[in-house]
Short mmCIF file of C-alpha atoms and ligand atoms in Angstrom, two decimals:
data_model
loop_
_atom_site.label_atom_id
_atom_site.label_comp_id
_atom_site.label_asym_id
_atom_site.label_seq_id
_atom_site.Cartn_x
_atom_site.Cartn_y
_atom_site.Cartn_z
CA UNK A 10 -236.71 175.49 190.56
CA UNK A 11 -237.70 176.69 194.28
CA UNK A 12 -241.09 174.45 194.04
CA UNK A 13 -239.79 170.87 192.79
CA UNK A 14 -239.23 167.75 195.17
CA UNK A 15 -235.59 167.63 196.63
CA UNK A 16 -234.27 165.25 198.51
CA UNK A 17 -232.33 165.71 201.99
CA UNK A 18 -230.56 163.40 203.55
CA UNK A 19 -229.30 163.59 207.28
CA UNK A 20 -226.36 161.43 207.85
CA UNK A 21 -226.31 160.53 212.08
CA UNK A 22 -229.15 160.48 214.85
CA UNK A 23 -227.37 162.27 217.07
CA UNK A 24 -227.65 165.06 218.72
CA UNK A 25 -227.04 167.27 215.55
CA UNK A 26 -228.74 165.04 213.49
CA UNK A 27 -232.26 164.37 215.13
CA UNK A 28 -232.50 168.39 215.64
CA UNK A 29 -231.67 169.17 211.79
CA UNK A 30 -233.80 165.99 210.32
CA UNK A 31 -236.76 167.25 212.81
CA UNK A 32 -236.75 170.88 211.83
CA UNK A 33 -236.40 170.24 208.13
CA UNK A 34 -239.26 167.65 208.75
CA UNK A 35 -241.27 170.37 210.46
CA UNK A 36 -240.99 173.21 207.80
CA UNK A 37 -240.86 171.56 204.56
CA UNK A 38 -243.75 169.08 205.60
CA UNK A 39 -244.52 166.19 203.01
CA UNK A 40 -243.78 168.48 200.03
CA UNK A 41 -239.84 167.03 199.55
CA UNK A 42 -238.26 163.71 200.92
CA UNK A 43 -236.16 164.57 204.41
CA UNK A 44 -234.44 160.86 205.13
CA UNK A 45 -232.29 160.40 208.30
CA UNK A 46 -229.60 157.40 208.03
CA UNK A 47 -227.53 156.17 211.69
CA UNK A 48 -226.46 152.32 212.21
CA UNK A 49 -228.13 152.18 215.49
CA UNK A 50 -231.83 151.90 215.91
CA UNK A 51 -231.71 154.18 218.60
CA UNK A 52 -230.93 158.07 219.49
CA UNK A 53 -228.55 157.68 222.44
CA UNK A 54 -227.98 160.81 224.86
CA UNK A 55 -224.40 160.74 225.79
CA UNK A 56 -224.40 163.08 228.43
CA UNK A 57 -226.04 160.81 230.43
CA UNK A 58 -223.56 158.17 230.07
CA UNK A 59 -221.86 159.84 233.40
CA UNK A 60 -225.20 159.38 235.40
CA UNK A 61 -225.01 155.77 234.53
CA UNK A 62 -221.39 154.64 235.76
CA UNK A 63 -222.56 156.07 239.20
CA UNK A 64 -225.68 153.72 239.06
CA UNK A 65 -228.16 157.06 238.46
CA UNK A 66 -229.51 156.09 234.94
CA UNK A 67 -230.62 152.94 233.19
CA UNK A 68 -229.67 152.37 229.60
CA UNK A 69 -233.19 152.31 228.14
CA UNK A 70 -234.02 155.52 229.92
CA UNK A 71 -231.37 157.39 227.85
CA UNK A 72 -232.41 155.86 224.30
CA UNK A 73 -235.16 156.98 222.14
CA UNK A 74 -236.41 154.88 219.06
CA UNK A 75 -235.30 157.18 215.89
CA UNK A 76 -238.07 155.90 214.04
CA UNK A 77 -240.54 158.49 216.42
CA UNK A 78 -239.28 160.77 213.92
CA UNK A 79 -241.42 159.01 210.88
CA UNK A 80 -244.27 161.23 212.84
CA UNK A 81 -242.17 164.21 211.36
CA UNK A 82 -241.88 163.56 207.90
CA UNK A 83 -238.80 162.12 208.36
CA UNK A 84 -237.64 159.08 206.78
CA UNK A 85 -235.56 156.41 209.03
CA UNK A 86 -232.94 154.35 207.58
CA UNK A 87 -231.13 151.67 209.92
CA UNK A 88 -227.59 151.49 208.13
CA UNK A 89 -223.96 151.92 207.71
CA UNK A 90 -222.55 154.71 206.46
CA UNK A 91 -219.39 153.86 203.92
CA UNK A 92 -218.72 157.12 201.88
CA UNK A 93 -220.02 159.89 199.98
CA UNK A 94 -219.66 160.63 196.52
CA UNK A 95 -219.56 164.28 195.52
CA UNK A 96 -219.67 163.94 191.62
CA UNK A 97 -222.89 161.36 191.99
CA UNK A 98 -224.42 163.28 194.66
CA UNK A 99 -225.09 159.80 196.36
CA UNK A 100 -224.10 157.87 200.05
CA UNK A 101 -222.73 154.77 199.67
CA UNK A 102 -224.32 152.95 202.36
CA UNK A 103 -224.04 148.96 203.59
CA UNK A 104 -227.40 148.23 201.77
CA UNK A 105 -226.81 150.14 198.28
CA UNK A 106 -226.26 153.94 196.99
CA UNK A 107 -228.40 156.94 198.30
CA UNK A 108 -229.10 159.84 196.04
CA UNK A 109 -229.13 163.74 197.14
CA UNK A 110 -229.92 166.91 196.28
CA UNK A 111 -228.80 168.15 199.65
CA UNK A 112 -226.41 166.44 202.55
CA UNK A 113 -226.18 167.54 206.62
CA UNK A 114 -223.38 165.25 207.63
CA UNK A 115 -223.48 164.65 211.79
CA UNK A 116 -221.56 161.34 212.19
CA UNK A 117 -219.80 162.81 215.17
CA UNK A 118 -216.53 161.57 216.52
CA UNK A 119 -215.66 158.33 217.20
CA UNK A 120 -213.29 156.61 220.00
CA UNK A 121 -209.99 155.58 219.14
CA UNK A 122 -208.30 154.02 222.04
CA UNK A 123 -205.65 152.33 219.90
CA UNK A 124 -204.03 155.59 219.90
CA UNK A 125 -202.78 155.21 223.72
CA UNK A 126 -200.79 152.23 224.01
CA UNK A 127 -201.75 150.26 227.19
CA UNK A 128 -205.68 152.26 227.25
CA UNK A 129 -207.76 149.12 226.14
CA UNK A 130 -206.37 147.09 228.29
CA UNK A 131 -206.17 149.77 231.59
CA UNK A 132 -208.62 152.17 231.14
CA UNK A 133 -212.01 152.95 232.31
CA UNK A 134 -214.40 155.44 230.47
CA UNK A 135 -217.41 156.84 230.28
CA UNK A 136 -217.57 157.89 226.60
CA UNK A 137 -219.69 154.94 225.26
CA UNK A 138 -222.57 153.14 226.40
CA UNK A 139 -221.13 149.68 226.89
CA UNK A 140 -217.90 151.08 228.58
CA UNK A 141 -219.81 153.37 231.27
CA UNK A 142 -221.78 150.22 232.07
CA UNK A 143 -218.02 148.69 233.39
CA UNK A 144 -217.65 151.59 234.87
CA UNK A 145 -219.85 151.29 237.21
CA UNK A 146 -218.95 147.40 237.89
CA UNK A 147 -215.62 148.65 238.82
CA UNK A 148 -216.64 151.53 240.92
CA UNK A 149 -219.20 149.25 243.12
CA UNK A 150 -215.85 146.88 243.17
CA UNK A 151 -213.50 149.32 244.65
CA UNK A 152 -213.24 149.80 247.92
CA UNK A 153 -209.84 152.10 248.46
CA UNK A 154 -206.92 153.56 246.95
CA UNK A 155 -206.06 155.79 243.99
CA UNK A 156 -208.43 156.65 241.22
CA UNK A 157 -207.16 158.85 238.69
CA UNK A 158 -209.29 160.68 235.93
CA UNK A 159 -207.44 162.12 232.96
CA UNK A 160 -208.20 163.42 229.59
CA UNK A 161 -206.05 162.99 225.77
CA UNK A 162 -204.30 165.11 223.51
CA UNK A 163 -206.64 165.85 220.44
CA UNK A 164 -210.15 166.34 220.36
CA UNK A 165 -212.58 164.67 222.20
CA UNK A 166 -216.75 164.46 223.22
CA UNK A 167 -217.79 167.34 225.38
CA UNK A 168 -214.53 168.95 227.07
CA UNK A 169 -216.34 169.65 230.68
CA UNK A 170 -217.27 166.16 231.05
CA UNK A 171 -214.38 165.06 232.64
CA UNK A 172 -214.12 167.52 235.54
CA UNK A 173 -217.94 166.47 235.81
CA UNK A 174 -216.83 163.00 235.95
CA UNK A 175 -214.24 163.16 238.69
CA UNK A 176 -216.99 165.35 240.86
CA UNK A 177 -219.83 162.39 240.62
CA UNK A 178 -216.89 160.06 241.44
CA UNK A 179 -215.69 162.20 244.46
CA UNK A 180 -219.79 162.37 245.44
CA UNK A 181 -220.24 158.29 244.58
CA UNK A 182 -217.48 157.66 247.28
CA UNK A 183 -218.99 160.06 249.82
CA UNK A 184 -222.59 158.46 249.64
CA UNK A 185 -220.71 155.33 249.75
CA UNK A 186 -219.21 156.42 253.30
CA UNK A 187 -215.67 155.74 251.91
CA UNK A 188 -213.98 159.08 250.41
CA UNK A 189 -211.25 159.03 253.10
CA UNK A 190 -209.92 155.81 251.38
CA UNK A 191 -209.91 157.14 247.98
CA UNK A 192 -207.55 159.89 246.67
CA UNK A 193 -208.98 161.15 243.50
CA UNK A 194 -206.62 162.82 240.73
CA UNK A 195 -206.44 164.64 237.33
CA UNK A 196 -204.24 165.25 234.92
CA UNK A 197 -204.80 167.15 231.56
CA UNK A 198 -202.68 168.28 228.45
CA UNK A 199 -204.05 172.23 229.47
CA UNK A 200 -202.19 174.49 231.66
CA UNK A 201 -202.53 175.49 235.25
CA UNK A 202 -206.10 178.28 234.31
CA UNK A 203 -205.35 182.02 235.80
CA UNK A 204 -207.91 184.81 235.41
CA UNK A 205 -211.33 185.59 236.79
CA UNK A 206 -213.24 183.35 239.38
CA UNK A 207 -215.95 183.59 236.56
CA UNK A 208 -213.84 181.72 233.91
CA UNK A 209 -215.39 178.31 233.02
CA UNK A 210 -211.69 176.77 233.86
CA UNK A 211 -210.38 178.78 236.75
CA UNK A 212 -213.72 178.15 238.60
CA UNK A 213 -213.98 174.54 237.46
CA UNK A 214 -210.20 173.99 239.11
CA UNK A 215 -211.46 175.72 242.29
CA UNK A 216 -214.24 173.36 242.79
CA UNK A 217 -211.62 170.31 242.04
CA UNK A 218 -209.29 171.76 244.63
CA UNK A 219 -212.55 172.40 247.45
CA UNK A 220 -213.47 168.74 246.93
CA UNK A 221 -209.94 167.53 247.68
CA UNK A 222 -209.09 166.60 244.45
CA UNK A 223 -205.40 167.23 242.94
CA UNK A 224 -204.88 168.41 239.47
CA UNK A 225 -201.73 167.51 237.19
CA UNK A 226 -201.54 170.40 234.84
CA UNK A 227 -199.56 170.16 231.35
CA UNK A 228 -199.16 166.48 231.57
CA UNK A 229 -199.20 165.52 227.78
CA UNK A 230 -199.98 161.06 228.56
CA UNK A 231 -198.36 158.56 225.73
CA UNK A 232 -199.27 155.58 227.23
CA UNK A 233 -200.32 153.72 229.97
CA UNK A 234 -198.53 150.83 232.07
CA UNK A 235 -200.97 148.24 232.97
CA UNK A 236 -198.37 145.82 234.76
CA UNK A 237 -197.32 148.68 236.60
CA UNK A 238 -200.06 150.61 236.80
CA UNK A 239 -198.75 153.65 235.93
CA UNK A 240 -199.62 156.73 232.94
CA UNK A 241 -197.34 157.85 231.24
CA UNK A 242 -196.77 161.32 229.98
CA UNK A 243 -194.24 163.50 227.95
CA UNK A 244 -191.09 164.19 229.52
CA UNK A 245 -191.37 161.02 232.16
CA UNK A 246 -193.85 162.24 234.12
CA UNK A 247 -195.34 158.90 235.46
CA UNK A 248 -198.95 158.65 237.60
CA UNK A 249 -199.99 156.03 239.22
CA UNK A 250 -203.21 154.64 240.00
CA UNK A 251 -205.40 151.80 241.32
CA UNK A 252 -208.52 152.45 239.46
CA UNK A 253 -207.87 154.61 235.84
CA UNK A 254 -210.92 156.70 234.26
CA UNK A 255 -209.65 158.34 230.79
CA UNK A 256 -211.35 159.66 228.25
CA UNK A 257 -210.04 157.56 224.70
CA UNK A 258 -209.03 159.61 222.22
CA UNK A 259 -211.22 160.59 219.49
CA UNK A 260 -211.36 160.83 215.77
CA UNK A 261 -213.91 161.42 212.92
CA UNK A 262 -215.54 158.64 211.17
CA UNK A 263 -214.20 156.00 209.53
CA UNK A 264 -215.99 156.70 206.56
CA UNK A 265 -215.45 160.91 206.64
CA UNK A 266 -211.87 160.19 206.22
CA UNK A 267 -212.16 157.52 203.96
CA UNK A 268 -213.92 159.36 201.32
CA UNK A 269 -211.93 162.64 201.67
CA UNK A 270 -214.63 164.48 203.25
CA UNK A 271 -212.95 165.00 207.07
CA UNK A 272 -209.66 166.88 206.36
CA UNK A 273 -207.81 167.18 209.80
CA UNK A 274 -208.38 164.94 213.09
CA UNK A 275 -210.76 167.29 214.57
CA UNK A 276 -213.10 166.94 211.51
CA UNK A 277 -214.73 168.53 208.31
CA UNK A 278 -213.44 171.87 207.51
CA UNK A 279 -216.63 174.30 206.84
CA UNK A 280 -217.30 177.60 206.70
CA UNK A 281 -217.54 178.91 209.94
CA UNK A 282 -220.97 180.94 208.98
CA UNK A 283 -222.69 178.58 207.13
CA UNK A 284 -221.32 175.02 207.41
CA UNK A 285 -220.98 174.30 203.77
CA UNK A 286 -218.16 172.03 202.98
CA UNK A 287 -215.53 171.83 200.02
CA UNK A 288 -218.46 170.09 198.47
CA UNK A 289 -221.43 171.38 196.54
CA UNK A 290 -224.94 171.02 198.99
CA UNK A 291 -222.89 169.01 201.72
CA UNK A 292 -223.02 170.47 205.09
CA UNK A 293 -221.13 169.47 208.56
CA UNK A 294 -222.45 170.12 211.60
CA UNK A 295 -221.60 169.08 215.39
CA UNK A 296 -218.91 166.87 216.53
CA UNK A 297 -217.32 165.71 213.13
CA UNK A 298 -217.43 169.70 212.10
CA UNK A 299 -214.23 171.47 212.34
CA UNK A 300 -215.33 174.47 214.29
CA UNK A 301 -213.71 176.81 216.66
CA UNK A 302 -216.08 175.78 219.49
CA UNK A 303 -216.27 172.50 221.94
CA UNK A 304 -217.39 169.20 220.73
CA UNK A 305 -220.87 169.59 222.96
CA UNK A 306 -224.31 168.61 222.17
CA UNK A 307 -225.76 172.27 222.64
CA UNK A 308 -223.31 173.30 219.51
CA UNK A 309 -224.73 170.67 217.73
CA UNK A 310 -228.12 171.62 218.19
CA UNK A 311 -227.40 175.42 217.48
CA UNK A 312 -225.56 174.56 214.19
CA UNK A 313 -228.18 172.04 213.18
CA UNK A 314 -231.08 174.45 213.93
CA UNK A 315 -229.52 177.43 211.27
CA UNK A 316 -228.76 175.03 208.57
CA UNK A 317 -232.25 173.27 208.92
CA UNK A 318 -233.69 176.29 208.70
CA UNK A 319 -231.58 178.13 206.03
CA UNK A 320 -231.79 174.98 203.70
CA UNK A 321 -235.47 175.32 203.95
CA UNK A 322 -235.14 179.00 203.52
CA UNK A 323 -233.44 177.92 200.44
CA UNK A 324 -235.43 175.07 198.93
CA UNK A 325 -239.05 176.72 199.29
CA UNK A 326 -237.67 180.70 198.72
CA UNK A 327 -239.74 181.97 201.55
CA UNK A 328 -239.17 183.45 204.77
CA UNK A 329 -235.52 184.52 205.86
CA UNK A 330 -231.67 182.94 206.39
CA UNK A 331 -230.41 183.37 210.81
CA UNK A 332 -227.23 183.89 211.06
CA UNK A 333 -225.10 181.50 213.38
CA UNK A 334 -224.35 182.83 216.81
CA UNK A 335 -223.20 180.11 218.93
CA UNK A 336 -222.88 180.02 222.52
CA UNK A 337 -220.81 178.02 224.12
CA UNK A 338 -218.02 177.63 226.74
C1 FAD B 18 -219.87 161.49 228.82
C2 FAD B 18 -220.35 162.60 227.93
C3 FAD B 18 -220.91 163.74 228.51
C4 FAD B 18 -221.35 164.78 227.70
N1 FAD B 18 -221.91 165.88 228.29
C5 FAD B 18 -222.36 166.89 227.52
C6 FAD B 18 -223.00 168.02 228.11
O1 FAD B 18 -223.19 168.10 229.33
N2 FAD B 18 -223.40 169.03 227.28
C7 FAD B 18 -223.22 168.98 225.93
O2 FAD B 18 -223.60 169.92 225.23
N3 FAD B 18 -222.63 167.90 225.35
C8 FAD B 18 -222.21 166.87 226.10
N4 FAD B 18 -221.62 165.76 225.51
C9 FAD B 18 -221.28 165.80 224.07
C10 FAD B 18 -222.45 165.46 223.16
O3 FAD B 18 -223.02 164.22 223.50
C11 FAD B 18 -221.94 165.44 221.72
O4 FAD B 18 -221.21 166.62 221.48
C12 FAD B 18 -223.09 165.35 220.74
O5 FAD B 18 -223.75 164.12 220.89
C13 FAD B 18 -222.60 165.53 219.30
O6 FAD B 18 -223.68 165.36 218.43
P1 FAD B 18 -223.40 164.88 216.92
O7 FAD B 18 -224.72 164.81 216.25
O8 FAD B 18 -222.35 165.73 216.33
O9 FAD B 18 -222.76 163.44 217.06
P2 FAD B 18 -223.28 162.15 217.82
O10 FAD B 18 -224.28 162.50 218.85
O11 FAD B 18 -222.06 161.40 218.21
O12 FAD B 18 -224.07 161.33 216.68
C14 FAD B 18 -223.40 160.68 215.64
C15 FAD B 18 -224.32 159.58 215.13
O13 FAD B 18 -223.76 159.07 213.91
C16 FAD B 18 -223.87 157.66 213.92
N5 FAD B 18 -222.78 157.15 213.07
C17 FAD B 18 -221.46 157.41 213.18
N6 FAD B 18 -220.79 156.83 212.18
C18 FAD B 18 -221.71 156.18 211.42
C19 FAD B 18 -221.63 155.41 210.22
N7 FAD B 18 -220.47 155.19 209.59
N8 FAD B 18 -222.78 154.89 209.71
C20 FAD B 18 -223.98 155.11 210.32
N9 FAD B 18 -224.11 155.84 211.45
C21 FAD B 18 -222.99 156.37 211.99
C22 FAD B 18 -223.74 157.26 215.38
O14 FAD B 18 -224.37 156.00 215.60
C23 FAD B 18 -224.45 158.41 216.09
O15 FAD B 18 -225.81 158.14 216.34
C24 FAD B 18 -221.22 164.68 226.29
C25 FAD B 18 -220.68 163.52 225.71
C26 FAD B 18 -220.26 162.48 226.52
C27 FAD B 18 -219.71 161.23 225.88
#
């Protein structure tokens, strides 16, 4: 029945959540129930994590109240996320069971530093609020040596971010008058990039280079040393460092795994057109998707603008399905 009240519920105020709840909000109006669940209170924009280790951003100017969405006809619910069951078409959530007709899951990835021996106790990163908040503390602490920025095996937030990160850190210690004390270096799983100057990689390791910064190609790390101060890699490799800025490895939810939903450690597997899961009216979109394209806000928002717009297509019968074309490096 294209005309009868459904019910869609938007699990995560993220980046692919807020866009999805806010376009469903926006074309199916008041006529059906749009509801948007996260733990937080707050949308947080992770990209600008990196701007606030070097001092450039304040916490409340990159956090937006989700309820501002209520102006949408969307429905905010401040809770945890425990499961989903399929055969009830329900969430079980910390406060009691949530029916739907239709699910867009965007719970993202989570951090899993437990996976690195030695990271919690060593490690600096940017990849959460409260940890790019030491961040800086250590930065405006350090006054010379060896600062090395290096990235996991497995997926993780936003794959660019971490040459982005060692560049703000090379221009930190400029403005700071003290680069020639600091040797900055990187080392990541990928191998050395070859190709055209235009390739995302090969021009991303010639700006590394320019700024003086050395690259460790193919260096696979399994733990870290902090008595020694030293990362650890596959074959022996060994780095050492005074100050250490890795990205933790990441994972999907708790809860995705729990109930059977995420199937491999890079997410949800979905149809690569439409996002539909194993599951009948369950979508996946962004991080906690398993797609063949980076874990990066702008996906999220591209994914999360077709399905909003193709479940509407499909709950109200008018106007017409997009395809999904994403673009992304
Ligand atoms: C340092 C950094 C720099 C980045 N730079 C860029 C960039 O320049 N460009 C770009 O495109 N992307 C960038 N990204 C990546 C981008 O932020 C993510 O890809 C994007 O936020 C993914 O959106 P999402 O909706 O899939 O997940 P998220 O934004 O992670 O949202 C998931 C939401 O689900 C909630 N949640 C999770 N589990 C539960 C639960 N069990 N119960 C209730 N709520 C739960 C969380 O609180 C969160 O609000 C960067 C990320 C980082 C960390």
């Amino acid at each position: 029945m294209p005309n009868s009240r459904k019910r869609i519920v938007v699990l995560g105020g993220g980046s692919g959540g807020v866009v999805a709840a806010t376009k469903l909000g926006l074309e199916l109006g008041a006529r059906h129930n749009v509801m948007l669940v996260d733990r937080r209170p707050d949308h947080v924009f992770m990209p600008a994590f990196l701007f606030m280790m070097v001092g450039e951003r304040r916490p409340e100017q990159i956090t937006r109240k989700l309820k501002r969405l209520e102006k949408r006809n969307v429905k905010v619910l401040q809770d945890e996320v425990l499961g989903i069951d399929p055969a009830g078409q329900q969430v079980s959530l910390g406060g009691g069971n949530l029916p739907y007709d239709y699910l867009i899951v965007s719970l993202g990835l989570q951090t899993a530093p437990e996976l690195v021996p030695g990271f919690a106790e060593a490690a600096h990163h940017a990849w959460e609020m409260d940890a790019a908040l030491r961040v800086r503390s250590a930065l405006e602490s350090f006054n010379g040596g060896r600062v090395v920025v290096g990235v996991p095996l497995g997926p993780y937030r936003c794959p660019p971010a971490p040459y982005e990160a060692q560049w703000m850190i090379d221009n930190y210690f400029k403005r700071r008058g003290i680069r020639d004390r600091v040797s900055i270096e990187f080392f990541t799983r990928d191998p050395e990039p070859a190709g055209e100057a235009r390739d995302p990689l090969v021009w991303m390791d010639a700006e590394s280079k320019r700024r003086g910064i050395k690259i460790h190609y193919d260096f696979a790390v399994q733990s870290i040393d902090p008595a020694k101060k030293t990362v650890n890699g596959l074959y022996n490799y060994k780095l050492n460092y005074d100050l250490l800025f890795m990205v933790p490895p990441h994972r999907p939810a708790k809860a995705l795994i729990d109930c059977g939903l995420a199937d491999t450690e890079t997410g949800v597997r979905v149809d690569y057109d439409t996002l539909e899961t194993k599951w009948e009216n369950v979508y996946a979109i962004g991080d906690c998707a398993d797609m063949p394209a980076s874990k990066a806000g702008g996906v999220a928002h591209q994914e999360a603008d077709v399905v909003a717009h193709n479940l509407a297509v499909k709950i109200t019968g008018r106007g017409e399905p997009v395809p999904l074309q994403l673009h992304t490096i």
